[in-house]
Coordinates of C-alpha atoms and ligand atoms in Angstrom, one line a residue:
M1 CA 12.4 -2.7 18.9
A2 CA 15.9 -1.6 18.3
K3 CA 17.4 1.7 20.0
R4 CA 16.1 4.8 18.3
L5 CA 18.2 7.4 16.8
A6 CA 18.5 10.5 19.0
V7 CA 16.6 13.1 16.7
P8 CA 13.7 11.1 14.8
V9 CA 12.4 13.0 11.6
K10 CA 9.1 14.2 12.5
Y11 CA 6.1 13.6 10.1
D12 CA 2.3 14.0 10.5
A13 CA 1.8 10.6 8.7
V14 CA 4.0 7.7 7.4
V15 CA 2.8 5.6 4.7
V16 CA 4.2 2.3 3.7
G17 CA 3.7 1.0 0.2
A18 CA 3.5 2.7 -3.2
G19 CA 0.9 0.5 -5.1
F20 CA -2.6 1.8 -5.9
T21 CA -3.5 2.3 -2.2
G22 CA -0.3 3.6 -1.0
L23 CA 0.1 6.4 -3.8
Y24 CA -3.6 7.5 -3.2
T25 CA -3.5 7.6 0.5
L26 CA -0.3 9.6 0.2
Y27 CA -1.9 11.9 -2.1
K28 CA -5.2 12.4 0.0
L29 CA -3.2 12.9 3.4
R30 CA -0.9 15.3 1.7
E31 CA -4.2 17.3 0.0
L32 CA -5.4 17.7 3.6
G33 CA -2.0 19.7 4.4
L34 CA -0.2 16.9 6.3
K35 CA 3.4 16.4 6.1
V36 CA 3.6 12.8 4.7
V37 CA 6.4 10.5 3.7
A38 CA 6.0 7.3 2.0
F39 CA 8.3 4.2 2.2
E40 CA 8.6 1.5 -0.7
A41 CA 10.6 -1.4 -0.5
G42 CA 10.7 -1.7 -4.4
N43 CA 13.0 0.4 -6.5
G44 CA 9.9 1.7 -8.4
V45 CA 6.4 2.6 -7.5
G46 CA 3.5 0.3 -8.9
G47 CA 3.2 -2.3 -5.8
T48 CA 1.7 -5.4 -7.1
W49 CA 2.4 -4.3 -10.7
F50 CA 6.0 -3.7 -9.7
W51 CA 6.7 -7.1 -8.2
N52 CA 4.6 -9.3 -10.3
R53 CA 6.2 -8.9 -13.9
Y54 CA 6.0 -12.6 -14.9
P55 CA 5.3 -13.6 -18.4
G56 CA 1.6 -12.9 -19.0
A57 CA 0.9 -11.0 -16.1
R58 CA -2.4 -8.9 -16.7
V59 CA -5.3 -7.3 -15.0
D60 CA -8.5 -9.1 -14.8
C61 CA -10.9 -6.2 -14.3
Q62 CA -11.9 -4.7 -17.6
F63 CA -11.6 -1.5 -19.1
P64 CA -12.4 1.1 -17.8
T65 CA -12.8 0.2 -14.5
Y66 CA -9.0 -0.6 -13.5
Q67 CA -7.7 3.0 -12.8
Y68 CA -8.0 5.9 -10.4
T69 CA -11.6 7.7 -11.2
F70 CA -11.4 10.4 -8.5
S71 CA -10.1 12.9 -11.5
K72 CA -11.6 13.4 -14.6
A73 CA -8.5 15.0 -15.9
L74 CA -6.3 12.0 -15.0
F75 CA -8.8 9.6 -16.3
D76 CA -8.8 11.6 -19.8
K77 CA -5.2 11.9 -19.9
W78 CA -4.4 8.0 -20.0
N79 CA -4.4 5.9 -23.1
W80 CA -5.1 2.2 -22.4
S81 CA -4.6 0.1 -25.1
E82 CA -6.4 -3.2 -24.5
R83 CA -9.5 -4.3 -22.6
F84 CA -7.1 -6.0 -19.8
P85 CA -4.1 -4.1 -19.7
A86 CA -0.9 -6.0 -19.2
Q87 CA 1.6 -5.7 -16.2
E88 CA 3.9 -3.3 -18.1
E89 CA 1.2 -1.1 -19.3
T90 CA -0.3 -1.0 -15.6
E91 CA 3.2 -0.3 -14.1
R92 CA 3.6 2.4 -16.5
Y93 CA 0.2 4.0 -15.6
L94 CA 1.0 4.0 -11.6
N95 CA 4.3 5.7 -12.8
F96 CA 2.3 8.2 -14.8
C97 CA -0.1 9.0 -11.9
A98 CA 3.1 9.2 -9.3
D99 CA 4.4 12.0 -11.8
E100 CA 0.9 13.7 -12.6
L101 CA -0.1 13.7 -8.8
D102 CA 3.7 14.9 -7.9
L103 CA 4.0 12.2 -5.5
R104 CA 7.8 11.2 -6.0
K105 CA 9.3 13.9 -3.9
D106 CA 7.7 12.1 -1.0
I107 CA 8.3 8.4 -1.8
H108 CA 11.4 7.0 -0.6
L109 CA 12.1 3.9 -2.9
N110 CA 14.3 1.1 -1.9
T111 CA 13.7 1.6 1.7
R112 CA 12.0 -1.2 3.9
V113 CA 10.2 -0.4 7.0
T114 CA 11.8 -2.7 9.6
A115 CA 9.7 -1.8 12.5
A116 CA 6.8 0.6 14.0
E117 CA 6.0 1.3 17.6
F118 CA 3.5 3.1 19.2
D119 CA 4.9 5.1 22.1
E120 CA 2.2 5.1 24.9
S121 CA 3.7 8.1 26.6
T122 CA 3.9 10.5 23.5
E123 CA 1.0 8.9 21.6
R124 CA 2.9 8.9 18.5
W125 CA 4.4 6.1 16.0
A126 CA 8.2 5.6 15.9
I127 CA 9.0 4.1 12.5
R128 CA 12.4 2.4 11.7
T129 CA 13.7 1.6 8.1
D130 CA 16.2 -0.2 7.0
D131 CA 18.8 2.5 6.3
G132 CA 18.7 3.0 9.9
K133 CA 16.6 6.1 10.1
T134 CA 13.8 6.6 12.4
Y135 CA 10.6 8.5 11.8
D136 CA 8.4 10.2 14.3
A137 CA 4.8 10.4 13.3
Q138 CA 1.3 11.0 14.7
F139 CA -0.4 8.6 11.9
F140 CA 1.1 5.2 10.6
V141 CA -0.7 3.9 7.4
P142 CA 0.8 0.7 6.2
C143 CA -0.7 0.1 2.5
T144 CA 1.1 -3.1 2.2
G145 CA -1.5 -4.9 0.0
I146 CA -3.1 -8.5 0.7
L147 CA -0.9 -10.4 -1.8
S148 CA 2.7 -9.3 -1.1
S149 CA 4.4 -12.0 0.9
P150 CA 4.8 -14.9 -1.7
I151 CA 5.2 -18.5 -0.5
S152 CA 7.7 -21.1 -1.7
P153 CA 6.6 -24.1 -0.2
F154 CA 9.2 -26.7 -1.0
P155 CA 12.7 -27.4 0.6
G156 CA 15.8 -27.7 -1.4
S157 CA 15.6 -24.5 -3.6
E158 CA 19.4 -23.9 -2.8
K159 CA 20.1 -27.1 -4.6
F160 CA 18.6 -26.5 -7.9
K161 CA 21.2 -26.0 -10.9
G162 CA 18.8 -24.3 -13.1
Q163 CA 16.9 -21.3 -13.0
L164 CA 14.4 -20.7 -10.3
F165 CA 11.6 -18.0 -9.9
H166 CA 8.8 -17.2 -7.9
T167 CA 6.2 -15.3 -10.0
A168 CA 6.0 -12.5 -7.5
R169 CA 9.6 -11.8 -7.7
W170 CA 10.3 -12.0 -11.3
P171 CA 13.5 -10.3 -12.7
K172 CA 13.2 -7.3 -15.0
A173 CA 15.6 -8.9 -17.5
P174 CA 13.8 -11.1 -19.9
V175 CA 14.1 -14.8 -19.3
D176 CA 14.8 -16.9 -22.5
F177 CA 12.4 -20.2 -22.4
T178 CA 13.8 -21.2 -25.9
G179 CA 14.2 -24.7 -26.1
K180 CA 14.3 -25.2 -22.2
R181 CA 12.6 -27.7 -20.2
V182 CA 10.4 -25.9 -17.9
G183 CA 8.1 -26.6 -15.0
V184 CA 5.4 -24.5 -13.5
V185 CA 3.9 -25.2 -10.0
G186 CA 0.5 -24.1 -9.4
V187 CA -2.7 -23.1 -11.7
G188 CA -4.1 -20.3 -10.0
A189 CA -4.6 -16.8 -11.8
T190 CA -0.8 -16.4 -11.9
G191 CA 0.0 -20.1 -13.2
M192 CA -2.5 -20.0 -15.8
Q193 CA -1.1 -16.6 -17.2
V194 CA 2.3 -18.0 -16.9
V195 CA 1.6 -21.2 -19.0
Q196 CA -0.6 -19.6 -21.7
T197 CA 2.2 -17.1 -22.2
I198 CA 5.3 -19.5 -22.3
A199 CA 3.8 -22.4 -24.0
P200 CA 4.6 -21.3 -27.6
Q201 CA 8.5 -20.7 -26.5
V202 CA 9.5 -23.4 -24.3
G203 CA 11.1 -26.8 -25.4
S204 CA 9.1 -28.7 -23.0
L205 CA 6.5 -27.6 -20.2
K206 CA 5.5 -29.7 -17.3
V207 CA 2.7 -28.2 -15.1
F208 CA 2.2 -29.7 -11.6
I209 CA -1.3 -29.4 -10.8
R210 CA -2.7 -30.1 -7.1
T211 CA -6.0 -28.7 -7.6
A212 CA -7.5 -27.8 -10.9
N213 CA -9.2 -24.2 -10.9
Y214 CA -12.3 -22.7 -13.0
S215 CA -11.5 -20.0 -15.4
I216 CA -13.4 -17.8 -17.7
D217 CA -12.4 -17.3 -21.5
L218 CA -10.9 -14.0 -21.5
N219 CA -12.1 -11.5 -24.1
N220 CA -9.5 -9.0 -24.5
P221 CA -9.6 -6.8 -27.7
K222 CA -7.5 -3.7 -28.3
L223 CA -8.9 -0.6 -27.7
T224 CA -9.9 2.2 -30.5
D225 CA -9.7 5.8 -30.2
A226 CA -13.5 5.6 -30.4
D227 CA -13.6 3.2 -27.5
R228 CA -11.6 5.5 -25.4
E229 CA -13.5 8.6 -26.4
S230 CA -16.8 7.4 -25.5
T231 CA -15.6 6.3 -22.2
R232 CA -14.3 9.7 -21.7
K233 CA -17.9 11.1 -22.6
D234 CA -19.5 8.7 -20.5
Y235 CA -17.1 9.5 -17.5
A236 CA -19.9 10.3 -15.0
K237 CA -21.8 6.9 -15.7
V238 CA -18.5 5.1 -15.5
V239 CA -18.0 6.0 -12.2
A240 CA -21.4 5.8 -11.0
D241 CA -21.8 2.2 -12.0
I242 CA -18.6 1.3 -10.6
N243 CA -19.4 2.8 -7.4
K244 CA -22.8 1.1 -7.1
S245 CA -21.7 -2.2 -8.2
F246 CA -20.8 -5.3 -5.8
G247 CA -17.1 -5.5 -6.7
G248 CA -16.5 -2.1 -8.0
L249 CA -16.4 -3.6 -11.6
G250 CA -19.6 -1.7 -12.8
F251 CA -21.7 -5.2 -13.0
D252 CA -25.1 -5.1 -11.5
V253 CA -25.5 -8.3 -10.0
S254 CA -28.9 -8.2 -9.3
A255 CA -29.7 -7.2 -13.1
N256 CA -30.7 -11.0 -13.9
G257 CA -32.8 -11.4 -10.8
S258 CA -32.4 -14.8 -9.1
F259 CA -31.4 -18.3 -10.3
H260 CA -34.9 -19.3 -9.2
D261 CA -36.6 -16.6 -11.3
H262 CA -35.8 -18.5 -14.4
T263 CA -36.4 -21.9 -16.3
P264 CA -33.2 -23.9 -16.9
Q265 CA -33.4 -23.1 -20.6
Q266 CA -33.6 -19.3 -19.8
R267 CA -30.8 -19.8 -17.3
Q268 CA -28.4 -21.4 -20.0
A269 CA -29.2 -18.9 -22.4
I270 CA -28.1 -16.1 -19.8
Y271 CA -25.1 -18.0 -18.9
E272 CA -24.0 -18.2 -22.7
K273 CA -24.8 -14.6 -23.0
I274 CA -22.5 -13.4 -20.0
W275 CA -19.9 -16.0 -20.6
A276 CA -19.4 -14.4 -24.3
D277 CA -18.6 -11.1 -22.3
G278 CA -15.4 -12.7 -21.4
T279 CA -14.9 -10.8 -18.2
L280 CA -15.5 -11.3 -14.4
R281 CA -19.2 -10.6 -15.0
F282 CA -19.6 -14.3 -15.4
W283 CA -18.4 -14.4 -11.5
L284 CA -20.1 -11.3 -10.1
G285 CA -22.8 -10.5 -12.4
V286 CA -24.9 -13.6 -13.1
W287 CA -26.8 -13.7 -9.9
F288 CA -26.1 -13.5 -6.1
D289 CA -27.4 -17.2 -5.6
I290 CA -24.0 -18.5 -7.2
I291 CA -22.0 -18.1 -3.9
F292 CA -25.1 -18.7 -1.5
D293 CA -27.2 -21.4 -2.9
E294 CA -26.0 -24.9 -3.5
E295 CA -28.6 -25.7 -6.3
A296 CA -27.6 -22.6 -8.3
N297 CA -23.8 -23.4 -7.8
R298 CA -24.1 -26.7 -8.8
E299 CA -25.4 -25.7 -12.2
I300 CA -23.1 -23.0 -13.0
S301 CA -20.3 -25.2 -12.0
D302 CA -21.4 -27.8 -14.5
F303 CA -21.8 -25.1 -17.3
V304 CA -18.1 -23.9 -16.6
R305 CA -16.7 -27.6 -16.5
N306 CA -18.3 -28.4 -19.8
K307 CA -16.6 -25.1 -21.2
I308 CA -13.3 -26.4 -19.8
R309 CA -13.5 -30.0 -21.1
G310 CA -14.4 -28.8 -24.5
Q311 CA -11.0 -27.0 -25.2
I312 CA -8.9 -30.0 -24.1
N313 CA -8.3 -33.1 -26.7
D314 CA -6.9 -35.6 -24.3
P315 CA -9.7 -37.0 -21.8
E316 CA -7.0 -37.5 -19.2
T317 CA -5.6 -34.4 -19.3
A318 CA -9.2 -32.9 -19.1
D319 CA -9.8 -34.8 -16.0
L320 CA -6.5 -33.3 -14.3
L321 CA -7.9 -29.8 -15.5
T322 CA -11.4 -30.0 -14.6
P323 CA -12.3 -28.7 -11.1
D324 CA -14.5 -30.4 -8.5
F325 CA -15.2 -27.6 -6.2
R326 CA -17.9 -24.9 -6.2
F327 CA -17.4 -22.3 -8.6
G328 CA -16.7 -18.9 -7.6
T329 CA -15.8 -19.9 -4.0
R330 CA -12.1 -19.3 -5.2
R331 CA -11.1 -16.3 -7.3
V332 CA -11.9 -17.1 -10.9
P333 CA -9.0 -16.5 -13.3
L334 CA -9.6 -15.4 -17.0
Q335 CA -7.5 -17.4 -19.5
N336 CA -6.8 -17.0 -23.3
G337 CA -4.8 -20.1 -24.2
F338 CA -4.1 -21.9 -20.8
Y339 CA -6.2 -25.2 -21.8
A340 CA -5.3 -25.0 -25.5
A341 CA -1.7 -25.0 -24.4
F342 CA -2.2 -28.7 -23.2
N343 CA -3.2 -29.7 -26.6
Q344 CA 0.5 -29.1 -27.5
D345 CA 2.7 -32.3 -27.7
N346 CA 5.4 -30.7 -25.5
V347 CA 3.1 -29.5 -22.8
E348 CA 2.1 -32.1 -20.0
A349 CA -0.3 -31.8 -17.1
V350 CA 1.2 -33.5 -14.0
G351 CA -1.4 -34.4 -11.3
I352 CA 0.3 -34.3 -7.8
K353 CA -2.8 -34.6 -5.7
D354 CA -2.1 -38.0 -4.6
D355 CA 1.9 -38.0 -5.2
P356 CA 2.7 -34.2 -3.8
I357 CA 5.9 -32.4 -4.5
A358 CA 8.7 -33.4 -1.8
A359 CA 11.3 -31.4 -2.7
I360 CA 13.3 -29.2 -5.2
T361 CA 16.4 -31.0 -6.3
E362 CA 19.7 -30.2 -8.1
K363 CA 18.0 -31.4 -11.2
G364 CA 14.5 -30.3 -10.8
L365 CA 11.5 -31.5 -8.7
K366 CA 11.2 -34.6 -6.8
L367 CA 7.7 -36.1 -5.9
K368 CA 6.8 -38.1 -2.6
S369 CA 6.9 -41.3 -4.7
G370 CA 10.6 -40.7 -5.6
K371 CA 9.7 -39.6 -9.2
E372 CA 11.8 -37.0 -10.4
Y373 CA 11.3 -34.2 -13.1
E374 CA 14.6 -32.9 -14.7
L375 CA 14.1 -29.2 -15.6
D376 CA 16.2 -26.2 -16.7
I377 CA 13.7 -23.4 -15.5
L378 CA 11.5 -23.9 -12.4
I379 CA 8.5 -21.5 -11.8
L380 CA 6.9 -21.3 -8.6
A381 CA 3.3 -19.6 -9.1
T382 CA 2.3 -20.9 -5.7
G383 CA 0.9 -17.9 -4.4
F384 CA 1.1 -15.8 -1.1
D385 CA 0.5 -15.8 2.6
A386 CA -2.4 -13.2 2.2
G387 CA -2.3 -10.2 4.6
R388 CA 0.9 -11.4 6.1
T389 CA 3.1 -8.3 5.0
L390 CA 1.4 -6.4 7.6
S391 CA 2.1 -8.8 10.4
Q392 CA 5.7 -9.2 9.3
L393 CA 6.3 -5.4 9.6
N394 CA 7.0 -5.6 13.2
V395 CA 4.4 -3.3 14.4
H396 CA 4.2 -2.8 18.1
G397 CA 1.0 -1.3 19.5
R398 CA -0.2 -0.6 23.1
G399 CA 1.7 -2.6 25.5
G400 CA 4.2 -3.9 23.0
V401 CA 1.8 -6.1 21.6
T402 CA 2.3 -6.9 17.9
V403 CA 0.1 -7.3 14.8
K404 CA 1.7 -10.7 14.5
Q405 CA 0.9 -11.9 18.0
V406 CA -3.0 -10.8 17.3
W407 CA -3.0 -12.0 13.7
D408 CA -1.2 -15.4 14.7
K409 CA -4.3 -16.2 16.7
D410 CA -7.1 -14.8 14.6
V411 CA -6.9 -12.2 11.6
R412 CA -9.2 -9.3 12.8
T413 CA -9.6 -5.5 12.0
T414 CA -12.2 -2.9 12.3
M415 CA -13.6 -2.5 8.7
G416 CA -10.3 -3.5 7.4
L417 CA -9.2 0.0 8.2
M418 CA -8.0 0.1 11.7
L419 CA -7.1 -2.4 14.4
H420 CA -8.0 -2.4 18.2
G421 CA -4.7 -1.7 20.2
F422 CA -3.0 0.3 17.6
P423 CA -4.2 3.6 17.8
N424 CA -3.7 6.1 15.0
M425 CA -2.9 3.2 12.6
F426 CA -4.7 3.1 9.5
T427 CA -4.7 0.1 7.2
P428 CA -6.3 0.3 4.0
G429 CA -6.1 -2.9 2.1
A430 CA -6.1 -4.8 5.2
P431 CA -8.3 -8.1 5.5
L432 CA -12.1 -7.7 6.5
A433 CA -12.8 -5.1 3.7
P434 CA -13.7 -5.9 0.2
I435 CA -9.9 -5.8 -0.9
N436 CA -8.8 -7.4 -3.8
A437 CA -10.6 -10.7 -3.3
F438 CA -14.2 -9.0 -4.0
C439 CA -13.3 -5.6 -5.3
N440 CA -11.7 -3.8 -8.1
V441 CA -8.5 -2.5 -6.1
P442 CA -8.2 1.1 -7.7
H443 CA -11.9 1.6 -6.6
C444 CA -11.4 0.4 -3.0
S445 CA -7.9 2.0 -2.8
Q446 CA -9.9 5.4 -3.3
H447 CA -12.5 4.6 -1.1
Q448 CA -10.3 3.7 1.7
G449 CA -8.0 6.3 1.0
E450 CA -10.8 8.9 1.2
W451 CA -12.0 7.4 4.5
V452 CA -8.7 7.5 6.0
A453 CA -8.4 11.2 5.0
E454 CA -12.0 12.1 6.4
A455 CA -10.9 10.3 9.9
V456 CA -7.9 12.5 10.1
R457 CA -9.9 15.6 9.1
Y458 CA -12.5 14.6 11.7
M459 CA -9.9 14.4 14.4
R460 CA -8.2 17.7 13.6
D461 CA -11.7 19.6 13.4
N462 CA -12.5 18.0 16.9
G463 CA -9.2 18.4 18.6
I464 CA -8.6 14.5 18.8
K465 CA -5.0 13.4 18.8
V466 CA -5.6 9.9 19.2
L467 CA -8.4 7.6 17.4
E468 CA -8.9 3.8 18.3
P469 CA -11.3 1.2 17.6
T470 CA -12.5 -0.4 21.1
K471 CA -12.7 -4.0 21.3
E472 CA -16.3 -4.0 21.5
V473 CA -16.4 -2.2 18.0
E474 CA -13.9 -4.6 16.4
D475 CA -15.5 -7.5 18.0
A476 CA -19.0 -6.4 16.3
W477 CA -17.4 -5.9 12.8
V478 CA -15.7 -9.4 12.9
Q479 CA -18.9 -10.9 14.0
T480 CA -21.1 -9.3 11.3
H481 CA -18.2 -10.3 8.7
D482 CA -18.5 -13.9 9.9
N483 CA -22.2 -13.9 9.9
I484 CA -22.3 -12.8 6.4
V485 CA -19.6 -15.5 5.4
N486 CA -21.4 -18.2 7.2
M487 CA -24.5 -17.9 4.9
S488 CA -22.1 -18.5 2.1
L489 CA -20.5 -21.4 0.4
F490 CA -17.0 -19.9 0.8
P491 CA -16.2 -21.8 4.0
K492 CA -16.9 -25.1 2.1
T493 CA -14.0 -24.5 -0.2
N494 CA -10.1 -25.0 0.5
T495 CA -8.6 -21.6 -0.7
W496 CA -6.4 -18.7 0.3
Y497 CA -9.5 -16.7 0.5
M498 CA -10.2 -18.7 3.8
G499 CA -6.2 -18.8 4.7
D500 CA -6.3 -22.5 3.9
N501 CA -2.9 -22.3 1.8
I502 CA -1.2 -21.7 5.0
E503 CA -0.8 -24.6 7.3
G504 CA -2.1 -23.3 10.8
K505 CA -3.7 -20.4 9.8
K506 CA -7.0 -19.8 11.6
R507 CA -9.9 -19.9 9.0
R508 CA -11.7 -16.9 8.1
L509 CA -12.7 -15.2 4.8
L510 CA -10.4 -12.6 4.5
A511 CA -12.6 -10.0 2.5
W512 CA -15.9 -8.6 3.2
L513 CA -18.6 -10.3 1.3
G514 CA -21.4 -7.9 1.8
G515 CA -20.2 -5.7 -1.4
N516 CA -18.9 -2.5 -1.8
P517 CA -22.2 -0.2 -1.5
D518 CA -22.8 -1.9 1.8
Y519 CA -19.5 -1.7 3.0
E520 CA -19.0 1.7 2.1
Q521 CA -22.3 2.6 3.7
R522 CA -21.1 1.2 7.0
C523 CA -17.9 3.1 7.0
R524 CA -19.6 6.2 6.0
E525 CA -21.9 5.9 8.9
V526 CA -19.1 5.3 11.3
R527 CA -17.6 8.7 10.2
E528 CA -20.6 10.7 9.9
K529 CA -21.9 9.6 13.4
G530 CA -18.5 10.6 14.9
F531 CA -16.8 7.1 15.5
P532 CA -19.2 5.7 17.8
G533 CA -17.6 3.3 20.1
F534 CA -14.2 4.3 19.2
A535 CA -11.9 5.6 21.9
T536 CA -10.5 9.2 21.5
A537 CA -7.9 11.2 23.4
Ligands
NAP1 P1 -3.1 -19.1 -5.7 O1 -4.5 -18.7 -6.4 O2 -3.0 -19.1 -4.4 O3 -2.5 -20.4 -6.6 C1 -1.5 -20.9 -6.0 C2 -1.3 -22.2 -7.1 O4 -0.1 -22.8 -6.2 C3 -2.3 -23.3 -6.7 O5 -2.7 -24.0 -7.8 C4 -1.7 -24.0 -5.3 O6 -2.6 -25.4 -5.5 C5 -0.6 -24.4 -5.9 N1 0.4 -24.6 -4.8 C6 0.8 -23.9 -3.7 N2 1.5 -24.7 -2.8 C7 1.6 -25.8 -3.4 C8 2.1 -27.0 -3.1 N3 2.7 -27.1 -1.7 N4 2.2 -28.1 -4.1 C9 1.7 -27.9 -5.1 N5 0.8 -26.9 -5.4 C10 0.8 -25.8 -4.7 O7 -1.8 -17.8 -6.4 P2 -1.9 -16.9 -7.6 O8 -2.2 -17.7 -8.7 O9 -0.7 -16.2 -7.5 O10 -3.1 -16.0 -7.3 C11 -3.3 -15.3 -6.0 C12 -4.4 -14.1 -6.3 O11 -3.6 -13.2 -6.8 C13 -5.6 -14.4 -7.3 O12 -6.5 -15.3 -6.6 C14 -6.2 -13.0 -7.7 O13 -6.7 -12.4 -6.7 C15 -4.7 -12.4 -7.5 N6 -4.1 -12.4 -9.2 C16 -4.8 -11.8 -10.1 C17 -4.5 -11.9 -11.5 C18 -5.1 -11.0 -12.3 O14 -5.6 -11.5 -13.6 N7 -5.2 -9.6 -12.2 C19 -3.3 -12.5 -11.8 C20 -2.6 -13.4 -10.8 C21 -3.1 -13.2 -9.7 P3 -3.7 -25.7 -4.4 O15 -4.8 -24.8 -5.2 O16 -4.0 -27.1 -4.4 O17 -3.6 -25.1 -3.2

């Protein structure tokens, strides 16, 4: 780490990131009376909703779940306009929260944390920022999110003469697609939203597809005053339903029993009914067996494949867009117009499984076979190195060991909230918690922010200056996590959930699969029992 300034600025806690998690954690720590500062690399608050402003970016958790619920006053004051709000509205909401909770005075925008080091002699953190300042804090709280390090997998981007964008670094100024030859690489949730949004504007569109994805047909009505009012009246039930649901989305995943409780005809009727809801209920609210039982998975996979094929006119295009892996073992995007776009004459699906993209060229994209596609605009919807931002932060724990050194071998945490070897570092949003893979982020942000605040309160009440999970505690968490995952179908799929999109990354499901209520109960027990097995000083 570079030499520290002579007089570091002293805080109780330094938070990194001003998305849903960073904002709430800042709020909770400040509520405890701590002196807290938050650093955000962007020039606005919003995290994911600040950076991912690509055309069509939209929430996939249905109203009224995708918002903070801890304050009825905050809940009542904001008027959502759609069941699935767009990026702009969600970013505006987070700005509203920052104002309502008076958070801005403690947030430094345009400030990137470049290093953090635990000083074993003082047992405090030294945090360095890119404006050359150093901060001294008892607690270091990176809330850097799981999907904040975009990947651009192709060489040659500097040669391209047209406009090149990664969806996660989209400019604020509008991009004009009129009459342009546009290429989109990737058909995850992001690529689908981009394609369906720009297809009506482009001159021509080539969509480069390596793996076809499943998706659910989105049902996104505008909300009325009556919708908003009845939700406000039902606030207590809304919150209770979110709290007891598997993914914080309010769906009761056991409501329909098991796949095996029903005849094939009954199951088809259940699929159709839930499909019509147009939400992630079709993923996390049909029955649990979907992600644990091959037979249950086969049937629902076929059901969705039929829904997809039914929307595409050309059989060859339908082949390219029909997935062949197990439904639900990747995040399931919601679409409204993605498949229909391929029925336009100027939109083409380009299968690249057997002829992969070799490079970006001056004119566009070149495949391994040498075939070149000329483009005016190239959009990379190629995803993220999930969880990587924390390991890129240059965080040094005991003995100077970095998170990167630990995670390069094996992504591991204790409850996704702390790391052995990194005392007094809290990591809401880190892997091995439900995170955004299986959780509605505002809900888990609140739960984790509260847990961190309770941990700090416990330390203060008990005269503890340093808290750290032991290796044994962490090993046990990782083992329990792996045991649950190994019962599921996830390891059988190639997915960013398992780290497969990054060459050399050790395979491990990044998110806790036991569901939120189970996860939260485990976290609660650790706190209530006084952090058994944790080292304290
Ligand atoms: P993603 O799911 O990882 O999808 C990336 C896409 O790029 C895939 O189609 C992938 O193909 C393709 N790709 C990557 N490298 C490639 C290469 N070298 N050659 C060809 N194709 C390549 O990323 P994402 O769509 O940005 O979504 C990531 C996550 O963000 C989602 O799973 C979801 O959790 C979240 N998200 C949510 C929303 C929402 O609705 N709220 C919207 C967007 C994103 P392969 O599949 O073959 O690897």
